[in-house]
Coordinates of N, CA, C and O in Angstrom, one line a residue:
M59 N -51.1 71.6 37.3 CA -51.4 70.4 36.7 C -50.2 69.9 35.9 O -49.5 70.6 35.4
T60 N -50.1 68.6 35.9 CA -48.9 68.0 35.2 C -49.3 67.7 33.8 O -50.5 67.4 33.5
E61 N -48.4 67.7 32.9 CA -48.6 67.4 31.5 C -48.7 65.8 31.4 O -48.0 65.1 32.1
P62 N -49.5 65.4 30.4 CA -49.5 63.9 30.1 C -48.1 63.5 29.7 O -47.3 64.2 29.1
H63 N -47.7 62.3 30.1 CA -46.4 61.7 29.9 C -46.5 60.5 29.1 O -47.3 59.6 29.3
D64 N -45.7 60.4 28.0 CA -45.7 59.3 27.1 C -44.6 58.3 27.6 O -43.4 58.4 27.4
H65 N -45.1 57.2 28.3 CA -44.2 56.2 28.9 C -43.6 55.3 27.8 O -42.5 54.7 27.9
A66 N -44.3 55.2 26.6 CA -43.8 54.4 25.5 C -42.4 54.8 25.1 O -41.6 54.0 24.7
Q67 N -42.1 56.1 25.1 CA -40.8 56.6 24.7 C -39.7 56.1 25.7 O -38.5 56.0 25.3
E68 N -40.0 55.8 26.9 CA -39.1 55.3 27.9 C -39.0 53.8 27.9 O -38.3 53.2 28.8
G69 N -39.8 53.1 27.1 CA -39.7 51.7 27.1 C -40.7 51.1 28.1 O -40.7 49.9 28.4
V70 N -41.6 51.9 28.7 CA -42.6 51.4 29.6 C -43.9 51.3 28.9 O -44.4 52.3 28.3
Y71 N -44.5 50.2 28.8 CA -45.8 50.0 28.1 C -46.9 49.5 29.1 O -46.6 48.7 30.0
E72 N -48.1 50.0 28.9 CA -49.2 49.5 29.7 C -49.9 48.5 28.9 O -50.1 48.5 27.7
F73 N -50.3 47.4 29.6 CA -51.1 46.3 29.0 C -52.5 46.5 29.4 O -52.9 46.7 30.6
G74 N -53.4 46.4 28.4 CA -54.8 46.5 28.6 C -55.5 45.2 28.7 O -54.8 44.1 28.6
L75 N -56.7 45.2 28.9 CA -57.5 43.9 29.1 C -57.4 43.1 27.8 O -57.4 41.9 27.8
D76 N -57.4 43.8 26.6 CA -57.3 43.0 25.3 C -56.0 42.2 25.3 O -56.0 41.1 24.8
D77 N -54.9 42.8 25.8 CA -53.6 42.1 25.7 C -53.7 40.8 26.6 O -53.2 39.8 26.2
V78 N -54.3 40.9 27.8 CA -54.4 39.8 28.7 C -55.3 38.7 28.0 O -55.0 37.5 28.0
E79 N -56.4 39.1 27.4 CA -57.3 38.2 26.8 C -56.6 37.5 25.6 O -56.8 36.3 25.4
N80 N -55.8 38.2 24.9 CA -55.0 37.6 23.8 C -54.0 36.5 24.3 O -53.9 35.5 23.7
Q81 N -53.3 36.9 25.4 CA -52.4 35.9 26.0 C -53.1 34.7 26.5 O -52.6 33.6 26.3
V82 N -54.2 34.8 27.1 CA -55.0 33.7 27.6 C -55.5 32.8 26.5 O -55.4 31.6 26.5
R83 N -55.9 33.5 25.4 CA -56.3 32.7 24.2 C -55.2 31.9 23.6 O -55.3 30.8 23.2
E84 N -54.0 32.5 23.6 CA -52.8 31.8 23.1 C -52.4 30.7 24.0 O -52.0 29.6 23.5
I85 N -52.3 30.9 25.3 CA -51.8 29.9 26.2 C -52.7 28.7 26.3 O -52.2 27.6 26.5
H86 N -54.0 28.9 26.1 CA -54.9 27.7 26.2 C -54.6 26.7 25.1 O -55.0 25.5 25.2
E87 N -54.0 27.1 24.1 CA -53.7 26.2 22.9 C -52.4 25.4 23.1 O -52.1 24.5 22.4
V88 N -51.6 25.8 24.1 CA -50.3 25.1 24.3 C -50.5 23.9 25.2 O -51.0 24.0 26.3
P89 N -50.0 22.7 24.8 CA -50.1 21.5 25.6 C -49.3 21.7 26.9 O -48.3 22.3 26.9
A90 N -49.8 21.1 28.0 CA -49.2 21.2 29.3 C -47.7 20.7 29.2 O -46.8 21.3 29.8
A91 N -47.5 19.6 28.5 CA -46.1 19.0 28.4 C -45.2 20.1 27.8 O -44.0 20.2 28.2
E92 N -45.6 20.9 26.9 CA -44.8 21.9 26.3 C -44.5 23.0 27.3 O -43.4 23.6 27.4
V93 N -45.5 23.4 28.1 CA -45.3 24.4 29.1 C -44.3 24.0 30.1 O -43.4 24.7 30.5
I94 N -44.5 22.7 30.6 CA -43.5 22.1 31.6 C -42.1 22.1 31.0 O -41.1 22.5 31.6
A95 N -42.0 21.6 29.8 CA -40.7 21.5 29.1 C -40.0 22.8 29.0 O -38.8 23.0 29.2
T96 N -40.8 23.8 28.6 CA -40.2 25.2 28.4 C -39.7 25.7 29.7 O -38.6 26.3 29.8
T97 N -40.5 25.5 30.7 CA -40.1 26.0 32.1 C -38.8 25.3 32.5 O -37.9 25.9 33.0
A98 N -38.8 24.0 32.3 CA -37.6 23.2 32.6 C -36.4 23.7 31.9 O -35.3 23.8 32.5
V99 N -36.5 24.0 30.6 CA -35.4 24.5 29.9 C -34.9 25.8 30.4 O -33.6 26.1 30.5
H100 N -35.8 26.7 30.9 CA -35.3 28.0 31.5 C -34.6 27.7 32.8 O -33.5 28.3 33.0
L101 N -35.1 26.8 33.6 CA -34.3 26.4 34.8 C -33.0 25.8 34.5 O -32.0 26.1 35.2
M102 N -33.0 24.9 33.5 CA -31.7 24.3 33.1 C -30.7 25.3 32.7 O -29.5 25.2 33.0
T103 N -31.1 26.2 31.8 CA -30.2 27.2 31.3 C -29.6 28.1 32.4 O -28.4 28.3 32.5
A104 N -30.5 28.5 33.3 CA -30.0 29.3 34.5 C -29.0 28.5 35.4 O -28.0 29.0 35.8
A105 N -29.4 27.3 35.6 CA -28.5 26.4 36.5 C -27.2 26.2 35.8 O -26.1 26.2 36.4
A106 N -27.2 26.0 34.5 CA -25.9 25.7 33.7 C -25.0 26.9 33.9 O -23.8 26.7 34.1
V107 N -25.5 28.1 33.8 CA -24.7 29.3 33.9 C -24.2 29.4 35.4 O -23.0 29.6 35.6
K108 N -25.0 29.0 36.3 CA -24.6 29.1 37.7 C -23.5 28.1 38.1 O -22.8 28.2 39.1
V109 N -23.4 27.0 37.4 CA -22.4 26.0 37.7 C -21.2 26.1 36.7 O -20.3 25.3 36.8
G110 N -21.2 27.2 35.9 CA -20.0 27.4 35.1 C -20.1 26.8 33.7 O -19.0 26.7 33.0
L111 N -21.2 26.3 33.3 CA -21.3 25.7 32.0 C -21.9 26.6 30.9 O -22.2 26.2 29.8
G112 N -21.9 27.9 31.2 CA -22.4 28.9 30.2 C -21.5 28.9 29.0 O -20.3 28.6 29.0
D113 N -22.1 29.3 27.9 CA -21.4 29.3 26.6 C -20.8 30.7 26.3 O -21.3 31.4 25.5
M114 N -19.8 31.0 27.2 CA -19.2 32.3 27.0 C -17.8 32.2 27.5 O -17.5 31.3 28.3
P115 N -16.9 33.1 27.1 CA -15.5 32.9 27.5 C -15.2 33.1 29.0 O -14.4 32.4 29.5
N116 N -16.0 33.9 29.7 CA -15.8 34.1 31.1 C -16.9 33.3 31.9 O -17.3 33.8 33.0
A117 N -17.3 32.2 31.5 CA -18.3 31.4 32.2 C -18.0 31.1 33.6 O -18.9 31.1 34.5
R118 N -16.7 30.9 33.9 CA -16.3 30.6 35.3 C -16.5 31.8 36.2 O -16.7 31.6 37.5
D119 N -16.6 32.9 35.7 CA -16.8 34.1 36.5 C -18.3 34.2 37.1 O -18.6 35.0 38.0
H120 N -19.2 33.4 36.5 CA -20.6 33.5 36.9 C -21.0 32.3 37.8 O -22.2 32.1 38.0
I121 N -20.1 31.5 38.2 CA -20.4 30.4 39.1 C -21.0 30.9 40.4 O -20.4 31.8 41.1
D122 N -22.1 30.3 40.8 CA -22.7 30.6 42.1 C -23.4 29.4 42.5 O -24.6 29.1 42.1
L123 N -22.8 28.5 43.3 CA -23.3 27.2 43.6 C -24.5 27.3 44.5 O -25.4 26.4 44.5
D124 N -24.6 28.3 45.3 CA -25.8 28.4 46.2 C -27.0 28.6 45.3 O -28.1 28.0 45.5
E125 N -26.9 29.5 44.3 CA -28.0 29.7 43.4 C -28.3 28.5 42.5 O -29.4 28.2 42.2
A126 N -27.2 27.9 42.1 CA -27.3 26.7 41.3 C -28.1 25.6 42.0 O -28.9 24.9 41.4
R127 N -27.8 25.4 43.3 CA -28.5 24.4 44.1 C -30.0 24.6 44.1 O -30.8 23.7 43.9
K128 N -30.4 25.8 44.2 CA -31.8 26.2 44.3 C -32.5 25.9 42.9 O -33.6 25.3 42.8
L129 N -31.8 26.3 41.8 CA -32.4 26.0 40.5 C -32.4 24.6 40.2 O -33.4 24.1 39.6
I130 N -31.4 23.8 40.5 CA -31.4 22.4 40.2 C -32.4 21.6 41.0 O -33.1 20.7 40.5
T131 N -32.6 22.0 42.3 CA -33.6 21.4 43.1 C -35.0 21.7 42.5 O -35.9 20.8 42.5
A132 N -35.3 22.9 42.1 CA -36.6 23.3 41.5 C -36.8 22.5 40.2 O -37.9 22.0 40.0
L133 N -35.7 22.4 39.4 CA -35.8 21.6 38.2 C -36.1 20.2 38.5 O -37.0 19.5 37.8
A134 N -35.4 19.6 39.5 CA -35.7 18.2 39.8 C -37.1 17.9 40.2 O -37.7 17.0 39.8
G135 N -37.7 18.8 41.0 CA -39.0 18.7 41.4 C -40.0 18.8 40.3 O -40.9 18.0 40.1
L136 N -39.7 19.7 39.3 CA -40.6 19.8 38.2 C -40.5 18.6 37.3 O -41.5 18.1 36.8
V137 N -39.3 18.1 37.0 CA -39.1 17.0 36.1 C -39.7 15.7 36.7 O -40.4 15.0 36.0
V138 N -39.4 15.5 38.0 CA -39.9 14.3 38.6 C -41.5 14.3 38.7 O -42.1 13.3 38.4
A139 N -42.0 15.4 39.0 CA -43.5 15.6 39.1 C -44.2 15.5 37.8 O -45.2 15.0 37.6
G140 N -43.5 16.2 36.8 CA -44.2 16.3 35.5 C -43.9 15.1 34.5 O -44.7 14.9 33.6
A141 N -42.8 14.4 34.7 CA -42.4 13.3 33.8 C -43.5 12.3 33.5 O -43.7 11.9 32.4
P142 N -44.2 11.8 34.5 CA -45.2 10.7 34.2 C -46.3 11.2 33.3 O -46.8 10.4 32.5
D143 N -46.6 12.5 33.2 CA -47.7 13.0 32.3 C -47.1 13.5 31.0 O -47.9 13.9 30.2
M144 N -45.8 13.6 30.9 CA -45.2 14.2 29.7 C -44.9 13.2 28.6 O -44.8 13.6 27.4
G145 N -44.7 12.0 28.9 CA -44.3 11.0 27.9 C -42.8 11.1 27.8 O -42.1 12.1 28.1
S146 N -42.2 9.9 27.4 CA -40.7 9.8 27.3 C -40.1 10.7 26.3 O -38.9 11.1 26.5
A147 N -40.7 11.1 25.3 CA -40.1 12.0 24.3 C -39.8 13.4 24.9 O -38.7 13.9 24.5
H148 N -40.6 13.8 25.8 CA -40.3 15.1 26.5 C -39.5 14.9 27.8 O -38.6 15.7 28.1
A149 N -39.8 13.9 28.5 CA -39.1 13.7 29.8 C -37.7 13.2 29.8 O -36.9 13.6 30.6
A150 N -37.4 12.3 28.8 CA -36.0 11.7 28.8 C -34.9 12.8 28.6 O -33.9 12.8 29.4
P151 N -35.0 13.8 27.7 CA -34.0 14.8 27.6 C -33.9 15.7 28.8 O -32.8 16.1 29.2
L152 N -35.1 15.9 29.5 CA -35.1 16.7 30.7 C -34.3 16.0 31.8 O -33.6 16.6 32.6
R153 N -34.6 14.7 31.9 CA -33.9 13.9 33.0 C -32.4 13.9 32.7 O -31.6 14.0 33.6
D154 N -32.0 13.7 31.4 CA -30.6 13.7 31.1 C -29.9 15.1 31.4 O -28.8 15.1 32.0
G155 N -30.6 16.1 31.1 CA -30.1 17.5 31.4 C -30.0 17.7 32.9 O -29.0 18.3 33.4
L156 N -30.9 17.3 33.6 CA -30.9 17.4 35.1 C -29.7 16.6 35.7 O -29.0 17.1 36.5
R157 N -29.6 15.4 35.2 CA -28.4 14.6 35.7 C -27.1 15.2 35.4 O -26.2 15.3 36.2
T158 N -27.0 15.8 34.2 CA -25.7 16.5 33.8 C -25.5 17.6 34.7 O -24.3 17.8 35.2
L159 N -26.5 18.4 35.1 CA -26.3 19.5 36.0 C -25.9 19.1 37.4 O -25.1 19.7 38.0
Q160 N -26.6 18.0 37.8 CA -26.3 17.5 39.2 C -24.8 17.0 39.2 O -24.1 17.3 40.2
L161 N -24.3 16.4 38.2 CA -22.9 15.9 38.1 C -22.0 17.1 38.0 O -20.9 17.1 38.7
A162 N -22.3 18.1 37.2 CA -21.5 19.3 37.1 C -21.4 20.0 38.5 O -20.3 20.5 38.9
F163 N -22.5 20.1 39.2 CA -22.5 20.7 40.5 C -21.6 19.9 41.4 O -20.8 20.5 42.1
R164 N -21.7 18.6 41.4 CA -20.8 17.8 42.3 C -19.3 18.0 42.0 O -18.5 18.1 42.9
E165 N -19.0 18.1 40.7 CA -17.6 18.3 40.3 C -17.1 19.7 40.7 O -15.9 19.8 41.1
E166 N -18.0 20.7 40.7 CA -17.6 22.0 41.0 C -17.5 22.3 42.5 O -16.8 23.2 42.9
S167 N -18.2 21.5 43.3 CA -18.2 21.7 44.7 C -16.8 21.4 45.3 O -16.3 20.3 45.1
I168 N -16.4 22.3 46.2 CA -15.1 22.0 46.9 C -15.4 21.0 48.0 O -14.5 20.1 48.2
V169 N -16.5 21.1 48.7 CA -16.9 20.1 49.7 C -18.1 19.4 49.2 O -19.2 19.9 49.2
P170 N -17.9 18.1 48.6 CA -19.0 17.4 48.0 C -20.1 17.1 49.0 O -19.8 16.8 50.2
D171 N -21.4 17.1 48.6 CA -22.5 16.7 49.4 C -22.4 15.2 49.6 O -22.0 14.5 48.7
P172 N -22.9 14.7 50.7 CA -23.0 13.2 50.9 C -24.0 12.7 49.8 O -24.9 13.4 49.4
P173 N -23.8 11.4 49.5 CA -24.8 10.8 48.5 C -26.2 11.0 48.9 O -26.6 10.8 50.1
G174 N -27.0 11.5 48.0 CA -28.4 11.7 48.3 C -28.7 13.1 48.8 O -29.9 13.4 49.0
Q175 N -27.7 13.9 49.1 CA -27.9 15.2 49.7 C -27.6 16.3 48.7 O -27.7 17.5 49.0
G176 N -27.2 16.0 47.5 CA -26.9 17.0 46.4 C -28.2 17.7 46.0 O -29.3 17.3 46.3
P177 N -28.0 18.7 45.1 CA -29.2 19.4 44.7 C -30.2 18.5 43.9 O -29.8 17.8 43.0
G178 N -31.4 18.5 44.3 CA -32.4 17.7 43.7 C -32.4 16.3 44.0 O -33.4 15.5 43.6
E179 N -31.5 15.8 44.7 CA -31.4 14.3 45.0 C -32.4 13.8 45.9 O -32.7 12.6 45.9
K180 N -33.1 14.7 46.6 CA -34.2 14.2 47.4 C -35.4 13.8 46.5 O -36.2 13.0 46.9
Y181 N -35.4 14.3 45.3 CA -36.4 13.9 44.3 C -35.9 12.8 43.4 O -36.7 12.0 43.0
T182 N -34.7 12.8 43.0 CA -34.1 11.9 42.0 C -33.4 10.7 42.6 O -33.2 9.8 41.9
G183 N -33.0 10.8 43.8 CA -32.1 9.8 44.4 C -30.7 10.2 44.1 O -30.5 11.1 43.4
P184 N -29.8 9.5 44.7 CA -28.3 9.8 44.6 C -27.9 9.8 43.1 O -28.4 8.9 42.3
V185 N -27.1 10.7 42.7 CA -26.5 10.7 41.3 C -25.1 10.4 41.4 O -24.3 11.1 42.1
N186 N -24.6 9.5 40.6 CA -23.2 9.1 40.5 C -22.7 9.4 39.2 O -23.3 9.3 38.2

């Protein structure tokens, strides 16, 4: 027989039903606009790093335009779909951040996409 093993010492924790119920109770109190905005900020941050806008000395070492394209497109879909229900206070900064990322992507690309074909532009229209 094997001895019981304490996973907590290794940084592995098991979540029980009480933990899940507590998380459900907490998330039901968060407005949808806040959940959408928080998700958008995570996508924006990841995309910014992938286009070389990270706030670190070696930011250019982390450029990955293929990954950035995917993140920006997902962000554009979320912002365009969520904006009408979010209100301008939440949507306007997300639109501005999205546009900034689209322009940064265009500047970083060696071979620019045709107008309307850049990341997320099928949702936002061409970005200049």
